[in-house]
Structures are given as structure tokens and as C-alpha cells.
């Protein structure tokens, strides 16, 4: 228990001090984990849009557990037709940034995903993106079950997870990715030789330090663990969110080599076999769905949020 509390304290501190510090207009330190190059933009955007297909079209509250600052425009869209987006996070800075982005559309709750401070069946829809695999290993099942507990009947949830180093597709690509990374490093070194003299400003120095600060804890179970441990959750399904990791994209996808077209074709493959790519790709969506039955609808009063807990 002490170890778990320690991991969470570190995660919160990381996001308050480093992760959600802006390093540019609307960009955070954690862009170091994303490929922001134009060549990958469409593929990444379309992958993010997949989440919207698996949450209800509308409703009163959408839970975003571990919302961070709602950092990408596609993320903002998920709650467009809900009255409120309930952003829960352990980082105060995350919630402040999220409020700056969605204002009155949001309700902001400082809390822990493994002990959600909401009553059962409070939400018709819930999402949690890139959070659960940053929780201590022993707490991940609890997090999935908490999201399920607060989901209404009918209701749908999407958890974007990562298979980490066990993602089969990325393991198969390891050799080519390493070789390309070596080559790219060499090219970069040759390019910056001779440009050393231009010393950056203090702000630039801080930005560089932030971007090279290591991330924090993560633990990745595999798809067998998900099926074995969560198999009793209704409507459990595993589908692709995005098969290709950021290191893969950065190393092997380049505009002059037909990268954009290659990604468009690959996206189609993912669409044709979403469950297979969900199993072997880097990032799956873990879906749950409670069907209609014991539906319990809260009041639709705009002023009070008592029905949440
Ligand atoms: C990798 S970020 C993802 C943020 C956002 N969902 C996204 O995809 O951009 C992980 C977020 O989860 C939050 N977090 C980590 N552990 C948490 C916990 N136990 N309860 C609630 N939030 C947590 C962090 O503060 C951080 O904002």
C-alpha cells in the first residue's frame, strides 16, 4: 500500500511540476511522447477520433478520468453533445489547464481514479485515455472496475491502454526502427555540427530541460490479462485505437518516402480488422457497455450535480 501511495505521489508531482507545464502555445512537456510532424497528423487525428464512436452520442455527464488538460482538439470534441464533461485528475495543474480550455462546460474534480468519488451508475459515458497503465500494477483492475461501477445502464466506456513492450507489431518492427533511429541520429549530428555557437535564451534552455526530463512510472499488462481479469464486465471488447507507436512513426514514416500515403493505407487496414490490431498494435481501446435494464436517470436540473455522488 505504501509503495502504491508513493507511486501516485510521484505521478501527481511529475504532472504538477513537469508534465503539464506548457513548452509552447498550447503544447505541454508530454509532447515528447507524440509525433507532431505533418506527415503523421492525419493518421493520429483519425485514430483519436475513434473514441467518439464508442461513447453515447449525447447525455448529461461524460466522465473523463485522468483528463489532463484535454490537450488535443479531437479530445475536446468527445463531450461536445454532453451537457457537462466531468474532468477528474490527481494533478491540480491538469485541472486548471482543462478549465482554461473548456470553462463552464467542465466540472473539475481533484481525485483518484481507483476511488472515484461518484455514486454508482452516475454516467452514461466514460473515457480514460492513457491513464490506467500509469497506475501501480496492483491498482489497474480496480481502476477498470471503478469506471464500470459509475457507468449507467445503458452506458459505454472507453479506456485507451498500451501494451507497452509486449505489443507484437512493434516488437516485429524493432530491428528496422533501431536501424532508422541510428541513421537519423547520425544525420542530425552532422547537421548541428558548426551551429553550436548560437547559445539559446533562458526560456529555450528551460524548454530543452523540460523536454528531456524522463517520464514516470508505467506498467503494461497484455491482452490475455485483460480478458482473464475483466472477462466478467459486460460488453468487454478490445479494439484498435492506434497500432503504431511514436518511435515507430518518427523512425520509419517520412514525407519524401510516401509516409502520408502509407499511413492512410495502414489506417484502412486497422479499420478492416479492428480487433486484430487492437490485440497486436501498440494502443488498444478497452470497451465496456452496460445495456438498458436497471436504468437510473438523474434529474436534468442544470444547477445541482447531486446525482453524481
Ligand atoms: C498520460 S496523462 C493522460 C492525460 C489525458 N487523458 C490525455 O490523454 O492527454 C495521465 C493523466 O492521468 C492523471 N493521473 C495519474 N494517476 C491518476 C489517478 N490515480 N487518478 C486520477 N488521475 C491520475 C495524471 O495526473 C495525468 O494528468
Coordinates of C-alpha atoms and ligand atoms in Angstrom, one line a residue:
X1 CA 0.0 0.0 0.0
X2 CA 2.9 2.4 0.9
X3 CA 4.5 1.7 -2.5
X4 CA 1.3 2.4 -4.3
X5 CA 0.8 5.7 -2.4
X6 CA 4.4 6.6 -3.2
X7 CA 3.9 5.9 -7.0
X8 CA 0.8 8.1 -7.0
X9 CA 2.5 10.9 -5.2
X10 CA 5.3 10.8 -7.7
X11 CA 2.9 10.8 -10.6
X12 CA 1.0 13.8 -9.2
X13 CA 4.2 15.7 -8.6
X14 CA 5.5 14.9 -12.1
X15 CA 2.4 16.3 -13.7
X16 CA 2.2 19.3 -11.5
X17 CA 5.8 20.2 -11.9
X18 CA 6.8 18.9 -15.4
X19 CA 4.2 17.1 -17.4
X20 CA 1.6 19.8 -17.7
X21 CA 3.9 22.7 -17.9
X22 CA 3.5 24.5 -21.2
X23 CA 6.5 24.4 -23.5
X24 CA 4.9 26.4 -26.3
X25 CA 1.5 27.8 -27.3
X26 CA -0.9 25.1 -26.0
X27 CA 1.8 22.5 -26.0
X28 CA 2.9 20.5 -23.0
X29 CA 6.1 18.8 -21.9
X30 CA 4.5 15.4 -22.7
X31 CA 4.5 16.2 -26.5
X32 CA 7.9 14.4 -26.3
X33 CA 5.8 11.3 -26.4
X34 CA 3.8 12.3 -29.5
X35 CA 4.7 12.7 -33.2
X36 CA 3.7 16.2 -34.2
X37 CA 5.1 16.1 -37.7
X38 CA 2.7 17.0 -40.5
X39 CA 3.3 13.6 -42.2
X40 CA 1.6 11.7 -39.3
X41 CA -1.0 14.3 -38.4
X42 CA -4.0 12.8 -40.3
X43 CA -3.3 9.3 -39.1
X44 CA -3.0 10.4 -35.5
X45 CA -6.1 12.6 -35.7
X46 CA -8.2 9.8 -37.2
X47 CA -7.1 7.4 -34.5
X48 CA -8.1 9.8 -31.8
X49 CA -11.5 10.2 -33.4
X50 CA -12.1 6.5 -32.9
X51 CA -13.0 7.1 -29.3
X52 CA -16.1 9.1 -30.2
X53 CA -17.7 6.1 -32.0
X54 CA -17.8 4.1 -28.7
X55 CA -19.4 6.6 -26.3
X56 CA -23.1 7.6 -26.4
X57 CA -24.0 10.3 -28.8
X58 CA -25.2 12.6 -26.0
X59 CA -26.2 12.7 -22.4
X60 CA -25.8 14.9 -19.3
X61 CA -22.4 13.9 -18.0
X62 CA -19.3 12.5 -19.7
X63 CA -16.7 11.3 -17.2
X64 CA -13.1 11.9 -18.3
X65 CA -11.0 10.1 -15.7
X66 CA -7.4 11.4 -15.7
X67 CA -8.4 14.1 -18.2
X68 CA -5.1 16.0 -18.1
X69 CA -5.6 19.4 -19.7
X70 CA -7.7 17.9 -22.6
X71 CA -4.8 18.6 -24.7
X72 CA -5.8 17.9 -28.3
X73 CA -8.8 19.4 -30.3
X74 CA -10.2 15.9 -31.0
X75 CA -10.3 15.3 -27.3
X76 CA -12.5 18.4 -26.8
X77 CA -15.0 17.1 -29.3
X78 CA -15.9 13.9 -27.3
X79 CA -18.1 15.9 -24.9
X80 CA -19.5 18.3 -27.5
X81 CA -23.1 17.0 -27.2
X82 CA -23.0 16.3 -23.5
X83 CA -24.1 19.0 -21.0
X84 CA -21.0 18.6 -18.9
X85 CA -17.6 17.0 -19.1
X86 CA -16.6 15.8 -15.6
X87 CA -12.8 16.1 -15.5
X88 CA -11.2 14.1 -12.8
X89 CA -7.4 14.2 -12.2
X90 CA -4.9 13.9 -9.3
X91 CA -3.0 16.9 -10.7
X92 CA -4.3 20.4 -9.9
X93 CA -2.3 21.9 -12.8
X94 CA -4.1 19.4 -15.2
X95 CA -7.5 20.6 -14.0
X96 CA -6.6 24.3 -14.1
X97 CA -5.4 23.8 -17.7
X98 CA -8.6 21.8 -18.6
X99 CA -10.7 24.6 -17.1
X100 CA -8.9 27.1 -19.3
X101 CA -9.8 25.0 -22.3
X102 CA -13.5 24.2 -21.7
X103 CA -14.6 26.7 -19.0
X104 CA -18.2 26.2 -17.8
X105 CA -18.7 23.1 -19.9
X106 CA -16.5 21.3 -17.4
X107 CA -16.8 20.2 -13.8
X108 CA -13.4 19.7 -12.2
X109 CA -12.7 17.1 -9.6
X110 CA -9.4 16.5 -7.8
X111 CA -9.5 12.8 -7.1
X112 CA -8.1 9.3 -7.6
X113 CA -9.3 7.1 -10.4
X114 CA -9.0 4.0 -8.2
X115 CA -11.5 5.5 -5.7
X116 CA -13.9 7.5 -7.8
X117 CA -15.9 9.9 -5.6
X118 CA -19.1 9.3 -7.6
X119 CA -22.2 7.2 -6.9
X120 CA -22.8 4.0 -8.9
X121 CA -24.4 4.4 -12.4
X122 CA -23.9 8.2 -12.4
X123 CA -22.5 8.5 -16.0
X124 CA -24.0 7.4 -19.4
X125 CA -20.4 7.7 -20.8
X126 CA -16.9 7.5 -19.5
X127 CA -13.4 7.8 -21.0
X128 CA -10.0 7.4 -19.6
X129 CA -7.1 7.9 -22.0
X130 CA -3.5 6.9 -21.3
X131 CA -4.0 6.8 -17.6
X132 CA -4.6 3.3 -16.3
X133 CA -1.2 1.9 -17.4
X134 CA 0.4 4.7 -15.4
X135 CA -1.2 3.3 -12.2
X136 CA 0.6 0.8 -10.0
X137 CA 0.1 -2.7 -11.4
X138 CA -2.0 -3.8 -8.4
X139 CA -4.4 -1.0 -8.9
X140 CA -5.2 -1.3 -12.5
X141 CA -8.0 -3.8 -12.2
X142 CA -9.6 -1.5 -9.5
X143 CA -9.5 1.4 -11.9
X144 CA -11.3 -0.6 -14.7
X145 CA -13.9 -1.7 -12.1
X146 CA -14.4 1.8 -10.8
X147 CA -15.1 3.1 -14.3
X148 CA -17.6 0.3 -14.7
X149 CA -19.2 0.9 -11.4
X150 CA -20.0 4.5 -12.2
X151 CA -21.4 3.7 -15.7
X152 CA -25.1 3.9 -16.1
X153 CA -27.3 1.2 -17.8
X154 CA -27.3 1.9 -20.7
X155 CA -23.8 3.3 -20.8
X156 CA -20.5 2.9 -22.6
X157 CA -16.9 3.4 -21.6
X158 CA -13.6 3.6 -23.4
X159 CA -10.2 3.1 -21.8
X160 CA -7.2 3.7 -24.0
X161 CA -4.4 1.4 -22.8
X162 CA -0.9 0.5 -24.0
X163 CA 0.5 -3.0 -24.3
X164 CA 4.0 -1.4 -23.7
X165 CA 6.9 -3.6 -24.8
X166 CA 4.7 -6.6 -25.4
X167 CA 2.9 -5.1 -28.4
X168 CA 3.6 -7.7 -31.0
X169 CA 3.5 -5.5 -34.1
X170 CA 6.0 -3.1 -32.6
X171 CA 8.3 -6.0 -31.4
X172 CA 8.4 -7.2 -35.0
X173 CA 9.4 -3.8 -36.2
X174 CA 12.1 -3.3 -33.6
X175 CA 15.1 -4.0 -35.9
X176 CA 14.1 -1.6 -38.7
X177 CA 13.1 1.1 -36.1
X178 CA 16.6 0.8 -34.3
X179 CA 18.4 1.0 -37.6
X180 CA 16.4 4.0 -38.8
X181 CA 16.9 5.7 -35.4
X182 CA 20.7 5.3 -35.7
X183 CA 20.7 6.7 -39.2
X184 CA 18.6 9.7 -38.2
X185 CA 20.8 10.4 -35.2
X186 CA 23.9 10.5 -37.5
X187 CA 22.2 12.9 -39.9
X188 CA 21.1 15.1 -37.0
X189 CA 24.7 15.2 -35.6
X190 CA 26.1 16.2 -39.0
X191 CA 23.5 18.9 -39.3
X192 CA 24.1 20.6 -35.9
X193 CA 27.9 20.5 -36.1
X194 CA 29.1 24.1 -36.6
X195 CA 25.8 25.5 -35.3
X196 CA 26.8 25.1 -31.7
X197 CA 27.8 28.7 -31.1
X198 CA 24.3 30.1 -31.1
X199 CA 23.5 29.9 -27.4
X200 CA 19.8 29.8 -26.6
X201 CA 17.8 32.1 -24.3
X202 CA 16.9 31.1 -20.7
X203 CA 13.4 30.2 -21.8
X204 CA 14.8 28.0 -24.6
X205 CA 17.1 26.3 -22.1
X206 CA 14.1 25.6 -19.8
X207 CA 12.1 24.2 -22.7
X208 CA 15.0 21.9 -23.6
X209 CA 15.3 20.7 -19.9
X210 CA 11.6 20.0 -19.7
X211 CA 11.6 18.1 -23.0
X212 CA 14.4 15.8 -21.9
X213 CA 13.1 15.2 -18.3
X214 CA 12.3 11.5 -18.1
X215 CA 8.6 10.5 -17.7
X216 CA 7.1 8.5 -14.9
X217 CA 6.0 5.0 -13.9
X218 CA 4.1 2.8 -16.2
X219 CA 3.1 -0.9 -16.1
X220 CA 1.6 -2.6 -19.1
X221 CA -0.4 -5.9 -18.9
X222 CA -1.2 -7.8 -22.0
X223 CA -4.5 -8.6 -23.7
X224 CA -4.6 -12.1 -22.0
X225 CA -4.6 -10.4 -18.6
X226 CA -7.4 -8.1 -19.7
X227 CA -9.6 -11.0 -20.9
X228 CA -8.8 -13.1 -17.8
X229 CA -9.2 -10.4 -15.2
X230 CA -12.0 -8.3 -16.6
X231 CA -13.9 -11.0 -18.6
X232 CA -16.9 -10.7 -16.4
X233 CA -17.5 -7.0 -17.3
X234 CA -20.4 -6.7 -19.7
X235 CA -19.7 -5.9 -23.3
X236 CA -15.9 -6.1 -22.8
X237 CA -14.2 -5.7 -26.2
X238 CA -10.7 -4.8 -27.3
X239 CA -10.3 -2.7 -30.5
X240 CA -7.6 -0.7 -32.1
X241 CA -7.0 2.9 -31.0
X242 CA -3.6 3.2 -32.7
X243 CA -1.3 0.4 -33.7
X244 CA 1.8 2.4 -34.5
X245 CA 3.9 3.8 -31.6
X246 CA 5.5 7.2 -31.7
X247 CA 9.1 5.8 -32.0
X248 CA 7.9 3.7 -35.0
X249 CA 6.4 6.8 -36.7
X250 CA 9.4 9.0 -36.1
X251 CA 11.8 6.4 -37.3
X252 CA 10.1 5.0 -40.3
X253 CA 7.5 7.4 -41.6
X254 CA 8.8 10.3 -43.7
X255 CA 7.1 12.5 -46.2
X256 CA 9.6 12.1 -49.1
X257 CA 9.2 8.3 -48.7
X258 CA 5.5 8.3 -49.2
X259 CA 4.8 8.3 -45.4
X260 CA 1.4 10.0 -45.6
X261 CA 0.0 7.5 -48.2
X262 CA 1.5 4.6 -46.3
X263 CA -0.3 5.7 -43.1
X264 CA -3.6 6.3 -44.9
X265 CA -3.4 2.7 -46.2
X266 CA -2.4 1.4 -42.8
X267 CA -5.4 3.2 -41.2
X268 CA -7.7 1.3 -43.6
X269 CA -6.1 -2.0 -42.6
X270 CA -6.8 -1.1 -38.9
X271 CA -10.4 -0.3 -39.8
X272 CA -10.8 -3.6 -41.6
X273 CA -9.5 -5.7 -38.7
X274 CA -10.0 -3.5 -35.5
X275 CA -9.9 -6.5 -33.1
X276 CA -6.7 -8.0 -34.5
X277 CA -4.9 -4.6 -34.5
X278 CA -6.4 -4.0 -31.0
X279 CA -4.6 -7.2 -29.9
X280 CA -1.2 -6.8 -31.7
X281 CA -0.9 -3.0 -32.1
X282 CA 0.6 -0.5 -29.5
X283 CA -2.6 1.1 -28.1
X284 CA -5.9 -0.7 -27.8
X285 CA -9.3 0.7 -26.7
X286 CA -10.8 -1.4 -23.9
X287 CA -14.5 -1.0 -24.3
X288 CA -17.4 -1.9 -21.9
X289 CA -21.1 -1.5 -22.4
X290 CA -23.9 -1.8 -20.0
X291 CA -27.1 -2.4 -21.9
X292 CA -30.5 -0.9 -20.9
X293 CA -32.2 -2.5 -17.9
X294 CA -31.8 -1.1 -14.5
X295 CA -31.6 2.4 -15.8
X296 CA -31.5 5.1 -13.2
X297 CA -31.9 8.6 -14.5
X298 CA -30.9 11.6 -12.5
X299 CA -32.7 14.9 -12.6
X300 CA -31.9 17.1 -15.5
X301 CA -31.7 20.3 -13.4
X302 CA -28.8 22.4 -14.6
X303 CA -28.0 23.9 -11.2
X304 CA -27.2 21.0 -8.9
X305 CA -25.0 18.0 -9.5
X306 CA -26.2 15.9 -6.5
X307 CA -26.9 13.0 -8.7
X308 CA -23.1 12.4 -9.2
X309 CA -22.5 11.5 -5.6
Ligands
LIG1 C1 -0.5 10.4 -19.6 S1 -1.6 11.6 -18.9 C2 -3.0 11.5 -20.0 C3 -3.9 12.7 -19.9 C4 -5.1 12.7 -20.9 N1 -6.0 11.7 -20.6 C5 -4.5 12.6 -22.3 O1 -4.7 11.5 -22.9 O2 -4.0 13.5 -22.8 C6 -2.1 10.8 -17.4 C7 -3.0 11.7 -16.5 O3 -3.6 10.9 -15.5 C8 -3.5 11.6 -14.3 N2 -3.5 10.5 -13.3 C9 -2.5 9.7 -13.0 N3 -2.8 8.9 -12.0 C10 -4.1 9.2 -11.6 C11 -5.0 8.7 -10.6 N4 -4.7 7.7 -9.8 N5 -6.2 9.3 -10.5 C12 -6.6 10.3 -11.4 N6 -5.7 10.8 -12.3 C13 -4.5 10.3 -12.4 C14 -2.2 12.4 -14.4 O4 -2.2 13.5 -13.5 C15 -2.3 12.8 -15.8 O5 -3.0 14.1 -16.0

